[in-house]
PDB file of C-alpha atoms in Angstrom:
ATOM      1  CA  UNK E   1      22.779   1.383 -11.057  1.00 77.00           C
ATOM      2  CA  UNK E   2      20.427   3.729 -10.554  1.00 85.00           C
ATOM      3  CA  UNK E   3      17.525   4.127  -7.346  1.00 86.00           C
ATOM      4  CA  UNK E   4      14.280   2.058  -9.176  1.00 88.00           C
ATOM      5  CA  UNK E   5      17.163  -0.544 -10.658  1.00 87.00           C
ATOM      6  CA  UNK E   6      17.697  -1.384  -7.071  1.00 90.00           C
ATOM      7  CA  UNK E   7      14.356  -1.962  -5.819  1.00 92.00           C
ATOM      8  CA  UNK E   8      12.818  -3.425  -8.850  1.00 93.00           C
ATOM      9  CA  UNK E   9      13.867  -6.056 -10.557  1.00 94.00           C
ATOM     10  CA  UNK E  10      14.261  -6.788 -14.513  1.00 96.00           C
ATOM     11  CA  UNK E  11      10.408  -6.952 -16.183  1.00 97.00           C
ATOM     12  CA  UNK E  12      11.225 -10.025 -17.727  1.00 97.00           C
ATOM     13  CA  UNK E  13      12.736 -11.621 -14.129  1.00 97.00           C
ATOM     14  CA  UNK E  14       9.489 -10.460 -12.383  1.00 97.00           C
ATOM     15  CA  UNK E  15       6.577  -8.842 -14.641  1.00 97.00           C
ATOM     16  CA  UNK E  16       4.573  -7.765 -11.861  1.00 98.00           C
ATOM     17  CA  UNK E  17       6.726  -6.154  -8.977  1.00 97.00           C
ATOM     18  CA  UNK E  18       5.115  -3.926  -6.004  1.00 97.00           C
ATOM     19  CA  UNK E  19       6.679  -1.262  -3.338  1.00 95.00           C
ATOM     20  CA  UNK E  20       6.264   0.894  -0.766  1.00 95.00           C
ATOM     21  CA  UNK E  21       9.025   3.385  -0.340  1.00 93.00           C
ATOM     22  CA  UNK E  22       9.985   6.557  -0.011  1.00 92.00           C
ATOM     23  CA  UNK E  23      13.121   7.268  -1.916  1.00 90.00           C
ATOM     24  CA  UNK E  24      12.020   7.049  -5.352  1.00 90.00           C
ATOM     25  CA  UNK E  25       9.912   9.427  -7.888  1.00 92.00           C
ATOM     26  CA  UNK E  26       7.050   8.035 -10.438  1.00 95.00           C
ATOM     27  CA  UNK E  27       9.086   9.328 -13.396  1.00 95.00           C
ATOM     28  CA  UNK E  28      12.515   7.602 -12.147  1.00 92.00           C
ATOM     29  CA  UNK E  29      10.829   4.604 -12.440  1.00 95.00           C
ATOM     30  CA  UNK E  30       8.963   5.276 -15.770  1.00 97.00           C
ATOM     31  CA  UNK E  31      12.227   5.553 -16.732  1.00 97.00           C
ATOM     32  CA  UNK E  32      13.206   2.270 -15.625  1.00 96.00           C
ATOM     33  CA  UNK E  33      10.834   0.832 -17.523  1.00 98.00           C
ATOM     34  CA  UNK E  34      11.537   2.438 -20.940  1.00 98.00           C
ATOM     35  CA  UNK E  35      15.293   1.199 -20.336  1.00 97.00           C
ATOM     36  CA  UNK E  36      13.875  -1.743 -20.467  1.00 97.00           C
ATOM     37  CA  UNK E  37      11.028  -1.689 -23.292  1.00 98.00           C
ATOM     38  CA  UNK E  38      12.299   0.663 -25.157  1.00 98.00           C
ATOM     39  CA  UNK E  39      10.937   3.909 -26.764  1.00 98.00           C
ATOM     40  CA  UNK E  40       7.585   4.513 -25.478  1.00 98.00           C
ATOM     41  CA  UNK E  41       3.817   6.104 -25.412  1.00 98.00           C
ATOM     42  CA  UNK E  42       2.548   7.030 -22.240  1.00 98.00           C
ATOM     43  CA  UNK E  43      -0.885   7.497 -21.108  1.00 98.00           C
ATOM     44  CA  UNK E  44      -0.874   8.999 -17.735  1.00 98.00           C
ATOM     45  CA  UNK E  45      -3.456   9.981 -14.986  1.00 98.00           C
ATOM     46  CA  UNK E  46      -2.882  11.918 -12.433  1.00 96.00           C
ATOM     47  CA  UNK E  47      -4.344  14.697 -10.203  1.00 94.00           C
ATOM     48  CA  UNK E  48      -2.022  17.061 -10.251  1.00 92.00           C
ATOM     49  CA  UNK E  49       1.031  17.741 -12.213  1.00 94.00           C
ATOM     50  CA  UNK E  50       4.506  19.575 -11.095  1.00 93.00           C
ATOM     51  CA  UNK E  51       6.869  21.874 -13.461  1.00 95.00           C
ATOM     52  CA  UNK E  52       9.676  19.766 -12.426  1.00 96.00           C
ATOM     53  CA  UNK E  53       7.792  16.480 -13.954  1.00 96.00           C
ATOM     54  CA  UNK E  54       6.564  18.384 -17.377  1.00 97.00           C
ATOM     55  CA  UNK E  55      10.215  19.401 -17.248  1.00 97.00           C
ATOM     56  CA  UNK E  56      11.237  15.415 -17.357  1.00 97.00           C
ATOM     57  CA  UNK E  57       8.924  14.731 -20.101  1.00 98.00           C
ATOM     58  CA  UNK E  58      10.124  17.341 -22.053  1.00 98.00           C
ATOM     59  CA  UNK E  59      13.848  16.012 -22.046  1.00 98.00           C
ATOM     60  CA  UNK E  60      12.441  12.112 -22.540  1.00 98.00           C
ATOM     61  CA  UNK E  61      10.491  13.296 -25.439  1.00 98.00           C
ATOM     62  CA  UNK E  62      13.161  14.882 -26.938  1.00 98.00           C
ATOM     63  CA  UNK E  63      16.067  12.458 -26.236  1.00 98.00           C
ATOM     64  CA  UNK E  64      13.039   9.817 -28.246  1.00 98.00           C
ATOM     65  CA  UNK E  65      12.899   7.737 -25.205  1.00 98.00           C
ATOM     66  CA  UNK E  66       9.124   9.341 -25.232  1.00 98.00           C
ATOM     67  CA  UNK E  67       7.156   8.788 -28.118  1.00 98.00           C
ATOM     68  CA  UNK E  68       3.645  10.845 -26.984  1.00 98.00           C
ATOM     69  CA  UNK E  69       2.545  11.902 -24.132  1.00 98.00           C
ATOM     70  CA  UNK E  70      -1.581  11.655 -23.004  1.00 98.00           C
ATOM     71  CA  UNK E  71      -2.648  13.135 -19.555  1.00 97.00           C
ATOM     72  CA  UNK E  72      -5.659  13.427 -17.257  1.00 96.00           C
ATOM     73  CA  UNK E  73      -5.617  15.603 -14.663  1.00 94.00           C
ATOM     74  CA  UNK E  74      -8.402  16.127 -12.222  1.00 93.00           C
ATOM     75  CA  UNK E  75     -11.082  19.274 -12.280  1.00 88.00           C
ATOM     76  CA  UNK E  76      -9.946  20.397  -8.589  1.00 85.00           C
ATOM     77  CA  UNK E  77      -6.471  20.679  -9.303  1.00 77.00           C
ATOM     78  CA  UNK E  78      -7.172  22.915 -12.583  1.00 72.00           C
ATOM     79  CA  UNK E  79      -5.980  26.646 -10.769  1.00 71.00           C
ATOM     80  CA  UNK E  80      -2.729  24.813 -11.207  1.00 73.00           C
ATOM     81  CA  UNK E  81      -2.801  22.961 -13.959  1.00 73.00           C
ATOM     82  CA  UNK E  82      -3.829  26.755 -16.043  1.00 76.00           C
ATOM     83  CA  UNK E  83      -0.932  28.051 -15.105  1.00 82.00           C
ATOM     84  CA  UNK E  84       1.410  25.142 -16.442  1.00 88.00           C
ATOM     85  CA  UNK E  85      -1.283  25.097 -19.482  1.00 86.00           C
ATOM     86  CA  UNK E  86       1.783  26.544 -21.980  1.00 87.00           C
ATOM     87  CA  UNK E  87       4.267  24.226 -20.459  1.00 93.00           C
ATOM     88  CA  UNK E  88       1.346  21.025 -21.125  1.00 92.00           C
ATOM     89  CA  UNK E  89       0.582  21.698 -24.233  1.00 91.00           C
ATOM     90  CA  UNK E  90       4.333  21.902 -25.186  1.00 93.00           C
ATOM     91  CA  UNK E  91       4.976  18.466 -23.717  1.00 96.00           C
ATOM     92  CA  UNK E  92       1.489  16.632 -23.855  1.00 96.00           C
ATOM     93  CA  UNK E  93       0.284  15.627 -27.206  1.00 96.00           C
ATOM     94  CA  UNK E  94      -3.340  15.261 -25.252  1.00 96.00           C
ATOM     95  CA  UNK E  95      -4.644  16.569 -22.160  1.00 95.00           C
ATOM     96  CA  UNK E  96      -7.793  15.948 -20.236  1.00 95.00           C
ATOM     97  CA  UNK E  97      -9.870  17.177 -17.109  1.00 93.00           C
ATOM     98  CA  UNK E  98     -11.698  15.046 -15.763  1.00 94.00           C
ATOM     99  CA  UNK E  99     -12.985  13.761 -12.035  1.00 94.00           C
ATOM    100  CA  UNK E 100     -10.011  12.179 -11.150  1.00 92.00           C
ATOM    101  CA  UNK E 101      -7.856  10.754  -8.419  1.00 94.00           C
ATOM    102  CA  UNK E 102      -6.092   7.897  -9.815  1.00 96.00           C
ATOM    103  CA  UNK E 103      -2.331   7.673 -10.667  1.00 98.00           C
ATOM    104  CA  UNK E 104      -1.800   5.330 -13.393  1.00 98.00           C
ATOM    105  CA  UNK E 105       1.079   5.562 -16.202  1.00 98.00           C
ATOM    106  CA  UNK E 106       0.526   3.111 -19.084  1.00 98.00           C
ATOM    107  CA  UNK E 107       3.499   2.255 -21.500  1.00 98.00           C
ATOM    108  CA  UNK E 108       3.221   1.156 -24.715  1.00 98.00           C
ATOM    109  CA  UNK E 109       6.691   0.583 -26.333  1.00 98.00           C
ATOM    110  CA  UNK E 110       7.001   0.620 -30.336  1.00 93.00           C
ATOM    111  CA  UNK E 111       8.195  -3.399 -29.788  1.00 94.00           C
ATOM    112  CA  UNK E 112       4.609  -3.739 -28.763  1.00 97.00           C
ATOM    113  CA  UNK E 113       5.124  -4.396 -24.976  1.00 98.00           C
ATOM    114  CA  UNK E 114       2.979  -2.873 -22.517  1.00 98.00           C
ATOM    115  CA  UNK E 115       3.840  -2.085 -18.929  1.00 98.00           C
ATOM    116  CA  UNK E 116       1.142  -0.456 -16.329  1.00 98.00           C
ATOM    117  CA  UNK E 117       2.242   1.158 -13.609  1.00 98.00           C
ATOM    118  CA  UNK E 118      -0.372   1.818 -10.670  1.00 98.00           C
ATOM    119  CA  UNK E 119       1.171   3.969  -7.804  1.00 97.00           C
ATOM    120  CA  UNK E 120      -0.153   6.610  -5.059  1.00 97.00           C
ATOM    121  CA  UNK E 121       2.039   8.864  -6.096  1.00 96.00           C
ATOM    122  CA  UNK E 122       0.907  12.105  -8.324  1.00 94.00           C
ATOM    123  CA  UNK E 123       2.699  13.376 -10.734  1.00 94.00           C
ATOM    124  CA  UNK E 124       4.839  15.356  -8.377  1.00 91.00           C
ATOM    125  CA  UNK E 125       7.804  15.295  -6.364  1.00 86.00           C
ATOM    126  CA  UNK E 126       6.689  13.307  -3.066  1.00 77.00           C
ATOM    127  CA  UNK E 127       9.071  12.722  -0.454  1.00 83.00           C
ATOM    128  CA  UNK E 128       7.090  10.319   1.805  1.00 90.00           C
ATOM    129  CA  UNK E 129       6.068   6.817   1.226  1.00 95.00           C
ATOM    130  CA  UNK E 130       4.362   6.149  -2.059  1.00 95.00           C
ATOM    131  CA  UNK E 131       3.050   2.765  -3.256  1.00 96.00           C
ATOM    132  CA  UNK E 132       4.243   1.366  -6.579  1.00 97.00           C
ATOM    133  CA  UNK E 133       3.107  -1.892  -8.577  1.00 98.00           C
ATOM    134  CA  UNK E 134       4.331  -2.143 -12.131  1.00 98.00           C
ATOM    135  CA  UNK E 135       2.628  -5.146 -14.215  1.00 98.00           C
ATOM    136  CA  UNK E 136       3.221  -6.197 -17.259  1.00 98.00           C
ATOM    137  CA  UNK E 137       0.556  -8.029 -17.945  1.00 98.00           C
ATOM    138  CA  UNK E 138      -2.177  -7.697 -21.216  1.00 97.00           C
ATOM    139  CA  UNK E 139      -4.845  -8.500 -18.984  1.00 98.00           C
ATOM    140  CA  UNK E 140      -4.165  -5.708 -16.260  1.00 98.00           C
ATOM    141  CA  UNK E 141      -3.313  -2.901 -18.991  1.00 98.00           C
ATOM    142  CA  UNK E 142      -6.013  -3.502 -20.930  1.00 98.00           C
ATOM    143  CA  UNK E 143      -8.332  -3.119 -18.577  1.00 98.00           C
ATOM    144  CA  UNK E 144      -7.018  -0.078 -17.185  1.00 98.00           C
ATOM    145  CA  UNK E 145      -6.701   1.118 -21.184  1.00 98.00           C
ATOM    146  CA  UNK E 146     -10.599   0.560 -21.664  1.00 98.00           C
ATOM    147  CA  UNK E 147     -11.397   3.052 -18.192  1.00 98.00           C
ATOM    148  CA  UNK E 148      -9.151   5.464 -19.069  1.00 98.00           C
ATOM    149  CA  UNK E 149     -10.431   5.531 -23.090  1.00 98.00           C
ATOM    150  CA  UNK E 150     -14.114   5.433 -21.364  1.00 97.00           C
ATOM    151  CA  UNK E 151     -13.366   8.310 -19.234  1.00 96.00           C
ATOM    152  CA  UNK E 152     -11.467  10.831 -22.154  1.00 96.00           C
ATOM    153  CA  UNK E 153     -14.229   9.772 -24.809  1.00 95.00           C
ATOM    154  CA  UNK E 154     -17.281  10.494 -22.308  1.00 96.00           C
ATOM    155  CA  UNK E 155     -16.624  11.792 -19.125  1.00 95.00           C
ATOM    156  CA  UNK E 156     -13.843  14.493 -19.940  1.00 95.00           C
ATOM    157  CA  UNK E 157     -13.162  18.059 -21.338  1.00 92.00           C
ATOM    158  CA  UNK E 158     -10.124  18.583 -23.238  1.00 91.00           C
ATOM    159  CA  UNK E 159      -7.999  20.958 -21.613  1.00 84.00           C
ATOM    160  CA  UNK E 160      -6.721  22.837 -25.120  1.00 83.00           C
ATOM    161  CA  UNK E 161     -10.281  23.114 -25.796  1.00 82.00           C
ATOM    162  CA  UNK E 162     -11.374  24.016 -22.202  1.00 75.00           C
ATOM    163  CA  UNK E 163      -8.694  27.124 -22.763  1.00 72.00           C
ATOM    164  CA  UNK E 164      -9.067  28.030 -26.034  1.00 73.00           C
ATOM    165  CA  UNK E 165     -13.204  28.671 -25.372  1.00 63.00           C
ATOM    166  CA  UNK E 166     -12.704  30.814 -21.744  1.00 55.00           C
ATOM    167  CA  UNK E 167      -9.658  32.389 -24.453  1.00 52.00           C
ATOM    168  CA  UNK E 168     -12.212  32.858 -27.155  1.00 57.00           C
ATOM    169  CA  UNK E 169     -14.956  34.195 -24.797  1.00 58.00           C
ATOM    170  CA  UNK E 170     -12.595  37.138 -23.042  1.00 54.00           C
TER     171      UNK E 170
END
């Protein structure tokens, strides 16, 4: 049984489940999620972004547990996020700047359920206490699906495009 199977329960025992710990990682419980919806699409936010997690999303994408991958990352975080930009573009079929501080993964399994996850934790390894509350519940992923599609369609710069411009202009 593995760490987020111990803390939180089955989605369809309990669809909307919330912690604060400090022994698991955002992607160990995305995990636990797909286990239990199956092959998924994930649209994440974020405001930062670690190797080690691109790294994860890489394997889950290939072993088709990860269907597609769409990220936002915030402007202030973007000296790091360039120099992961190879490794992001490999993994992320979509990624966004934009002025963000929210952590948010939402799931969207081929079966057609959909799982948010809201959590203070960014996508990087944090070893302290991090809030988690997953929900599966239309009303609370779709409106956390309408903000995030009204932030990439109007208040974001693609980060392939972003790159490719400063690449164009040197």
């Amino acid at each position: 049984m593995t760490k987020s199977a111990k803390i939180f329960q089955q989605l369809d025992e309990c669809p909307i489940q919330a912690h604060l710990v400090n022994s698991l990682q955002l992607l160990d419980i995305v995990d636990h999620v797909i286990a239990q919806i199956g092959p998924s699409r994930l649209r994440m936010t974020s405001f930062s972004i670690s190797e080690e997690a691109l790294r994860h999303l890489a394997m889950a994408k290939r072993n088709g547990s990860v269907t597609e991958v769409q990220l936002a990352l915030d402007f202030k975080a973007t000296n790091k996020t360039v120099s992961l930009w190879y490794f992001i573009e490999a993994v992320c079929d979509r990624a966004d700047l934009c002025e963000n501080h929210s952590k948010i993964v939402l799931l969207e399994s081929a079966s057609g359920r959909r799982v948010a996850i809201m959590t203070s934790q960014n996508l990087t390894r944090g070893n302290r206490n991090e809030s988690y509350i997953i929900a599966e519940d239309p009303r609370i992923f779709d409106r956390l699906s309408a903000d995030l599609d009204d932030i990439i369609n109007n208040k974001s710069i693609s980060l392939y495009d972003l790159l490719c411009r400063t690449a164009e202009d040197d």
